């Protein structure tokens, strides 16, 4: 009887904390690990030669920006991949709706349609981004990355930066 | 002086510790309830008020309350004919209700703009990871015919049941 009530208490506690954790991660802040080298050097994927170890950086993403979908150029965002809803990408936001952008590797100018944005990886050599799939709807954005929290030697905030010469001054 | 010491004693006599712990307990209970509601709404089922002319006759112009389930979106089992709520690709703050008429890899044929008498037919192939959505009322709906196929990730839920007004209570049918 005693062990049964203990088990019941334990289950209740676990479920409650899981529910609270999920809510916080859905609405306020969440953790995410970054794999791949598309955002090098902002995030670094460690070599995969240590199986079992944490691969890639652990980052903190806030979700308050989703209340009004207000972003700035240079923010690092996480979003659902437009061609696979189960995959989450992390890239840098380059241009917002209504802005003109010069497509790299061509001299073409493109106006970002209403409700969309242009995202690119910092490491343009190996990044699957808007240069490949075009502007993405803002509705796919799931949060803004604010800090790196692991590994310890690179803990710190992430600053906004924009590649120069891409967006003409208005 | 006698009055002051009396009120002081009375003040000290109030069981502040008990009141505070009671209040904290109640506050936590409210928080837990709010969290439970959020999880249930986001992962299982919620209700939504939908209105507008685009889904006539399945949904009224004046607004119906529908039950929306989230499970089939997460499991990826949204099919052709389902009524879905999705974040508008043109304005992320707006949630629109449309019917899925094509999944990835399907080719969809539609009349270009019947509202303006443009009945030419056009066929497009839905790209990978996207769905084609259209309103039931082809004359007054802003949907994939204007903005193209939408990524599956924008779908928020599947409307499966009308619950208000009571005379319309019933399942929302899957149809083409």
Coordinates of C-alpha atoms in Angstrom, one line a residue:
Chain A
X1 CA 0.0 0.0 0.0
X2 CA 2.8 2.4 0.9
X3 CA 4.8 1.7 -2.1
X4 CA 1.7 2.0 -4.3
X5 CA 1.0 5.5 -3.0
X6 CA 4.7 6.4 -3.5
X7 CA 4.5 5.2 -7.1
X8 CA 1.3 7.2 -7.6
X9 CA 3.0 10.3 -6.2
X10 CA 6.0 9.8 -8.4
X11 CA 3.8 9.4 -11.6
X12 CA 1.8 12.5 -10.7
X13 CA 5.0 14.5 -10.2
X14 CA 6.5 13.3 -13.5
X15 CA 3.4 14.0 -15.5
X16 CA 3.0 17.5 -13.9
X17 CA 6.5 18.5 -14.6
X18 CA 6.4 17.1 -18.1
X19 CA 3.3 19.2 -18.8
X20 CA 4.8 22.3 -17.4
X21 CA 8.1 21.7 -19.3
X22 CA 6.3 21.2 -22.6
X23 CA 4.3 24.4 -22.1
X24 CA 7.4 26.5 -21.3
X25 CA 9.2 25.0 -24.3
X26 CA 6.2 25.7 -26.5
X27 CA 5.5 29.2 -25.5
X28 CA 8.6 30.8 -24.0
X29 CA 12.0 29.3 -24.4
X30 CA 13.3 26.1 -25.8
X31 CA 16.6 24.2 -26.2
X32 CA 17.7 22.8 -29.5
X33 CA 20.8 21.2 -30.7
X34 CA 22.4 22.3 -34.0
X35 CA 23.9 19.8 -36.3
X36 CA 25.5 20.3 -39.7
X37 CA 28.0 23.0 -40.7
X38 CA 25.7 25.4 -42.5
X39 CA 26.0 28.0 -39.8
X40 CA 29.7 27.8 -39.3
X41 CA 31.3 29.7 -37.5
X42 CA 28.4 30.9 -35.5
X43 CA 27.6 27.3 -34.5
X44 CA 30.2 24.6 -34.9
X45 CA 29.4 21.0 -35.4
X46 CA 32.0 18.9 -33.6
X47 CA 33.4 15.9 -35.3
X48 CA 31.1 12.9 -35.1
X49 CA 33.9 10.6 -34.2
X50 CA 32.8 10.3 -30.6
X51 CA 29.6 8.3 -30.6
X52 CA 27.3 9.0 -27.7
X53 CA 28.7 12.4 -27.1
X54 CA 26.6 15.5 -27.7
X55 CA 27.1 16.5 -31.3
X56 CA 26.9 20.1 -32.2
X57 CA 26.0 23.1 -30.2
X58 CA 23.1 23.4 -27.8
X59 CA 21.3 26.6 -28.3
X60 CA 18.6 28.5 -26.5
X61 CA 15.7 29.8 -28.6
X62 CA 13.0 32.2 -27.5
X63 CA 9.4 32.1 -28.7
X64 CA 8.2 35.6 -27.6
X65 CA 8.8 36.8 -31.1
X66 CA 6.1 34.6 -32.4
X67 CA 3.4 36.6 -30.7
X68 CA 3.6 39.3 -33.4
X69 CA 6.0 37.8 -35.8
X70 CA 8.4 40.8 -35.5
X71 CA 11.9 40.0 -36.6
X72 CA 14.9 42.0 -37.7
X73 CA 17.5 41.4 -40.4
X74 CA 20.3 39.4 -39.0
X75 CA 18.4 37.4 -36.5
X76 CA 19.2 33.7 -36.3
X77 CA 15.9 31.8 -36.5
X78 CA 14.7 28.3 -36.3
X79 CA 12.0 27.2 -38.8
X80 CA 10.4 24.1 -40.2
X81 CA 11.9 23.1 -43.5
X82 CA 9.4 24.1 -46.3
X83 CA 9.8 20.7 -48.0
X84 CA 9.7 18.5 -44.9
X85 CA 7.7 19.6 -41.9
X86 CA 9.5 17.2 -39.6
X87 CA 12.9 18.9 -40.1
X88 CA 13.8 22.0 -38.2
X89 CA 16.4 24.3 -39.8
X90 CA 18.5 27.1 -38.2
X91 CA 19.5 29.9 -40.5
X92 CA 20.1 33.6 -40.5
X93 CA 17.3 35.9 -41.6
X94 CA 18.5 38.2 -44.3
X95 CA 15.5 40.0 -45.7
X96 CA 12.0 40.8 -44.5
X97 CA 8.8 41.2 -46.5
X98 CA 8.8 44.0 -49.0
X99 CA 12.5 44.3 -49.2
X100 CA 14.6 43.8 -52.2
X101 CA 17.5 41.4 -52.2
X102 CA 20.2 40.6 -54.7
X103 CA 20.3 36.8 -55.3
X104 CA 23.9 35.6 -54.8
X105 CA 25.7 34.2 -57.8
X106 CA 23.5 36.3 -60.1
X107 CA 22.7 40.0 -60.5
X108 CA 19.0 39.5 -60.3
X109 CA 17.0 41.5 -57.8
X110 CA 14.0 39.9 -56.0
X111 CA 11.3 41.5 -53.9
X112 CA 10.4 39.4 -50.9
X113 CA 6.6 38.7 -51.0
X114 CA 4.3 39.7 -48.2
X115 CA 4.5 37.3 -45.2
X116 CA 7.7 35.7 -46.4
X117 CA 11.4 36.1 -45.5
X118 CA 14.8 35.2 -47.0
X119 CA 17.1 32.9 -44.9
X120 CA 20.7 31.9 -45.5
X121 CA 23.3 30.0 -43.7
X122 CA 26.5 31.8 -42.5
X123 CA 28.5 29.2 -44.3
X124 CA 27.2 29.8 -47.8
X125 CA 29.4 27.0 -49.3
X126 CA 27.4 24.2 -47.7
X127 CA 24.0 25.5 -46.7
X128 CA 20.6 24.5 -48.0
X129 CA 18.7 27.7 -47.8
X130 CA 16.6 30.3 -49.6
X131 CA 19.0 30.3 -52.5
X132 CA 17.7 26.8 -53.1
X133 CA 14.0 26.9 -52.0
X134 CA 13.2 30.6 -52.3
X135 CA 11.6 32.8 -49.7
X136 CA 9.9 30.9 -46.9
X137 CA 6.6 31.9 -45.2
X138 CA 7.0 33.5 -41.8
X139 CA 4.5 31.1 -40.5
X140 CA 7.1 28.4 -40.6
X141 CA 9.3 30.2 -38.1
X142 CA 9.4 28.6 -34.7
X143 CA 11.7 30.8 -32.7
X144 CA 14.7 33.1 -32.5
X145 CA 18.0 31.8 -31.3
X146 CA 19.5 34.0 -28.6
X147 CA 22.3 32.1 -26.9
X148 CA 24.7 29.3 -27.3
X149 CA 24.7 27.3 -24.0
X150 CA 26.9 24.4 -24.8
X151 CA 29.9 23.7 -25.2
X152 CA 31.1 25.9 -22.3
X153 CA 34.0 27.6 -24.1
X154 CA 31.5 29.2 -26.5
X155 CA 28.7 30.2 -24.1
X156 CA 27.4 33.5 -25.1
X157 CA 24.8 35.6 -26.9
X158 CA 24.5 35.6 -30.6
X159 CA 24.8 38.9 -32.3
X160 CA 22.9 40.2 -35.3
X161 CA 24.9 40.6 -38.4
X162 CA 24.1 41.0 -42.0
X163 CA 26.3 40.2 -45.0
X164 CA 27.3 43.4 -46.6
X165 CA 26.3 44.6 -50.0
X166 CA 23.2 42.4 -50.3
X167 CA 20.4 44.7 -49.5
X168 CA 20.4 48.1 -51.1
X169 CA 19.9 51.0 -48.8
X170 CA 16.4 52.3 -48.9
Chain B
X1 CA 0.2 53.0 23.4
X2 CA -2.1 50.3 24.5
X3 CA -3.9 50.4 21.2
X4 CA -0.7 50.2 19.2
X5 CA 0.6 47.1 21.1
X6 CA -2.9 45.6 20.8
X7 CA -2.9 46.0 17.0
X8 CA 0.6 44.7 16.8
X9 CA -0.3 41.6 18.7
X10 CA -3.3 41.2 16.5
X11 CA -1.1 41.6 13.4
X12 CA 1.4 39.1 14.7
X13 CA -1.5 36.8 15.5
X14 CA -2.6 36.4 11.9
X15 CA -1.0 33.1 10.5
X16 CA 0.9 34.7 7.6
X17 CA 2.9 31.7 6.9
X18 CA -0.1 29.5 6.4
X19 CA -1.8 32.1 4.2
X20 CA 1.3 32.6 2.1
X21 CA 1.8 28.8 1.5
X22 CA -1.9 28.5 0.8
X23 CA -1.8 31.3 -1.8
X24 CA 1.3 29.8 -3.4
X25 CA -0.4 26.4 -3.6
X26 CA -3.4 27.8 -5.2
X27 CA -1.3 29.9 -7.7
X28 CA 0.6 26.7 -8.6
X29 CA -2.7 24.9 -9.1
X30 CA -3.9 27.6 -11.6
X31 CA -0.5 27.4 -13.4
X32 CA -0.7 23.7 -13.7
X33 CA -4.2 23.9 -15.0
X34 CA -3.2 26.5 -17.6
X35 CA -0.3 24.3 -18.7
X36 CA -2.6 21.2 -19.0
X37 CA -5.0 23.2 -21.1
X38 CA -2.2 24.4 -23.3
X39 CA -0.8 20.9 -23.8
X40 CA -4.3 19.5 -24.5
X41 CA -5.1 22.3 -27.0
X42 CA -1.8 22.0 -28.8
X43 CA -1.4 18.3 -29.0
X44 CA -4.8 16.8 -28.9
X45 CA -7.8 18.9 -29.6
X46 CA -9.0 22.5 -29.4
X47 CA -11.9 24.6 -30.7
X48 CA -11.7 27.5 -33.1
X49 CA -14.1 30.1 -34.4
X50 CA -14.0 30.3 -38.2
X51 CA -15.8 32.6 -40.4
X52 CA -15.8 34.1 -43.9
X53 CA -17.3 33.2 -47.2
X54 CA -14.5 31.0 -48.5
X55 CA -15.7 27.7 -47.1
X56 CA -19.4 28.0 -48.0
X57 CA -21.5 25.8 -47.7
X58 CA -19.5 23.7 -45.2
X59 CA -18.9 26.7 -42.9
X60 CA -21.2 29.7 -42.6
X61 CA -20.3 33.3 -43.3
X62 CA -21.3 34.5 -39.9
X63 CA -19.0 32.1 -38.1
X64 CA -19.1 28.6 -36.8
X65 CA -17.3 27.1 -33.8
X66 CA -15.4 24.0 -34.9
X67 CA -13.5 21.3 -33.1
X68 CA -9.9 21.0 -34.3
X69 CA -7.7 18.0 -33.7
X70 CA -3.9 18.2 -33.9
X71 CA -3.0 14.5 -33.9
X72 CA -3.3 13.8 -37.6
X73 CA -1.2 16.8 -38.5
X74 CA 1.7 15.6 -36.3
X75 CA 1.4 12.0 -37.5
X76 CA 1.4 13.3 -41.1
X77 CA -1.9 11.7 -42.0
X78 CA -3.7 14.7 -43.5
X79 CA -5.4 13.5 -46.6
X80 CA -7.1 14.9 -49.6
X81 CA -10.6 16.3 -48.7
X82 CA -9.7 17.2 -45.1
X83 CA -10.7 20.7 -43.9
X84 CA -7.6 22.2 -42.3
X85 CA -6.6 25.3 -40.4
X86 CA -3.4 26.8 -41.6
X87 CA -1.3 29.8 -41.0
X88 CA -1.7 32.1 -44.0
X89 CA 1.5 32.2 -46.1
X90 CA 0.8 35.9 -46.7
X91 CA 0.2 36.9 -43.2
X92 CA 1.5 34.7 -40.3
X93 CA -0.9 36.3 -37.8
X94 CA -3.9 35.0 -39.7
X95 CA -5.2 31.5 -39.5
X96 CA -7.4 30.5 -42.5
X97 CA -9.6 27.5 -43.1
X98 CA -9.4 25.6 -46.4
X99 CA -9.8 22.2 -47.8
X100 CA -6.8 20.1 -48.9
X101 CA -7.3 19.2 -52.6
X102 CA -3.8 17.8 -53.3
X103 CA -0.8 16.3 -51.5
X104 CA 2.8 16.3 -52.5
X105 CA 3.3 14.7 -55.9
X106 CA -0.3 15.1 -57.0
X107 CA -1.3 17.1 -60.0
X108 CA -4.1 19.5 -59.4
X109 CA -6.4 20.9 -62.0
X110 CA -8.3 24.1 -61.2
X111 CA -10.2 26.9 -63.0
X112 CA -8.1 30.0 -62.9
X113 CA -10.5 32.6 -61.7
X114 CA -14.1 31.7 -62.0
X115 CA -15.1 34.9 -60.2
X116 CA -14.0 37.0 -63.1
X117 CA -15.3 34.5 -65.7
X118 CA -11.8 33.0 -66.4
X119 CA -12.7 29.4 -66.8
X120 CA -9.4 28.3 -68.4
X121 CA -8.1 25.2 -66.7
X122 CA -4.6 24.9 -65.4
X123 CA -2.8 21.9 -64.0
X124 CA 0.1 22.1 -61.6
X125 CA 2.2 19.5 -59.8
X126 CA 2.3 20.0 -56.0
X127 CA 6.0 20.1 -54.9
X128 CA 7.5 17.9 -52.2
X129 CA 6.4 18.6 -48.6
X130 CA 3.6 20.9 -49.8
X131 CA -0.1 20.7 -50.0
X132 CA -2.7 22.3 -52.3
X133 CA -5.5 24.1 -50.4
X134 CA -8.7 25.6 -51.8
X135 CA -11.8 27.1 -50.4
X136 CA -15.1 25.3 -51.2
X137 CA -16.5 28.5 -52.5
X138 CA -14.3 29.0 -55.6
X139 CA -15.8 32.4 -56.3
X140 CA -14.8 34.0 -53.1
X141 CA -11.7 32.4 -51.7
X142 CA -8.1 33.4 -51.5
X143 CA -6.2 30.1 -51.6
X144 CA -3.5 28.1 -53.4
X145 CA -4.8 29.4 -56.8
X146 CA -3.3 32.7 -55.8
X147 CA -0.4 31.9 -53.6
X148 CA 0.5 28.5 -54.8
X149 CA 1.0 25.3 -52.9
X150 CA 1.7 25.8 -49.1
X151 CA 4.3 24.0 -47.0
X152 CA 2.8 21.2 -44.9
X153 CA 4.4 22.9 -41.8
X154 CA 1.9 25.7 -42.0
X155 CA -1.0 23.4 -41.2
X156 CA -2.2 23.8 -37.6
X157 CA -5.0 21.3 -37.3
X158 CA -7.8 19.4 -38.9
X159 CA -11.4 20.6 -38.4
X160 CA -13.5 17.5 -37.9
X161 CA -16.7 18.6 -36.1
X162 CA -19.0 21.6 -36.0
X163 CA -20.2 22.3 -32.5
X164 CA -21.9 25.7 -32.8
X165 CA -24.6 26.8 -33.8
X166 CA -26.3 23.7 -32.4
X167 CA -28.6 23.1 -35.4
X168 CA -25.5 22.5 -37.5
X169 CA -23.9 20.2 -35.0
X170 CA -22.2 17.3 -36.8
X171 CA -19.1 16.0 -38.5
X172 CA -17.4 17.9 -41.2
X173 CA -17.2 15.5 -44.1
X174 CA -14.2 14.7 -46.0
X175 CA -15.0 15.3 -49.6
X176 CA -13.6 16.5 -52.9

